[in-house]
Amino acid sequence: MGFIPGQNEPIAAVIRLDAPITAKGVTGDVLVLELRHVGTFWETTGTVHVELCDFTPERKRWQDRQQGK
C-alpha cells in the first residue's frame, strides 16, 4: 500500500494482507510496520512494531492519527 510518516524519523510501511486476521478483538487486513529502536534502518531482518488496523491509516504520524491495535 505504501509508506506513511513513522513515530520518529524513519517511515512506516503499510501493507494489506491477502485475508483478514484477528488480534486483541480487532479483525483487519491492514498492517502498519514501524522500526522499534532509535537509530535503526529498514533492512531484510530486524525487529518491528506491528499495528493491526480495520481501516486505512491516514498519512500522518502515529501520534496524530487514529491508531489500530
XYZ file of C-alpha atoms in Angstrom:
69
model
C 0.000 0.000 0.000
C 2.895 2.333 0.655
C 4.527 4.316 3.415
C 3.376 6.879 5.956
C 5.305 9.008 8.439
C 6.574 6.988 11.398
C 6.534 7.942 15.075
C 10.063 9.255 14.756
C 12.324 9.783 11.733
C 12.026 6.519 9.713
C 8.905 5.965 7.647
C 6.364 3.244 8.472
C 5.321 0.612 5.934
C 1.602 -0.002 5.330
C 0.692 -3.385 3.872
C -2.581 -5.099 3.003
C -2.868 -8.795 3.853
C -4.429 -11.341 1.486
C -7.006 -12.179 4.166
C -8.094 -10.521 7.425
C -6.641 -11.634 10.759
C -7.966 -11.136 14.291
C -5.918 -9.981 17.275
C -6.887 -8.321 20.557
C -10.528 -8.039 19.486
C -9.809 -6.385 16.126
C -10.240 -8.024 12.726
C -8.452 -6.275 9.899
C -6.342 -6.715 6.804
C -4.040 -3.689 7.079
C -0.738 -3.716 8.993
C 1.482 -0.775 9.834
C 5.100 -1.831 10.407
C 7.410 0.530 12.306
C 11.015 0.195 13.361
C 11.351 -0.407 17.109
C 14.694 1.104 18.034
C 16.202 4.556 17.607
C 18.961 4.597 15.025
C 17.768 1.521 13.113
C 17.069 1.424 9.395
C 14.858 -0.727 7.177
C 16.730 -3.943 6.366
C 15.822 -7.502 5.360
C 15.825 -8.614 9.030
C 15.113 -6.881 12.301
C 12.504 -6.136 14.935
C 9.403 -4.134 14.051
C 6.271 -2.927 15.802
C 3.133 -4.376 14.175
C -0.127 -2.418 14.284
C -3.310 -4.153 13.039
C -5.925 -1.843 11.515
C -9.507 -2.387 10.405
C -9.236 0.896 8.461
C -6.735 2.563 6.151
C -4.488 4.770 8.302
C -4.123 8.433 7.419
C -0.791 9.649 6.084
C 0.106 11.114 9.488
C 2.435 10.138 12.339
C 1.109 7.559 14.816
C 0.681 10.291 17.426
C -1.533 12.343 15.079
C -3.859 9.702 13.573
C -6.370 7.018 14.525
C -4.463 4.029 15.880
C -5.000 0.318 15.426
C -4.130 -2.473 17.871
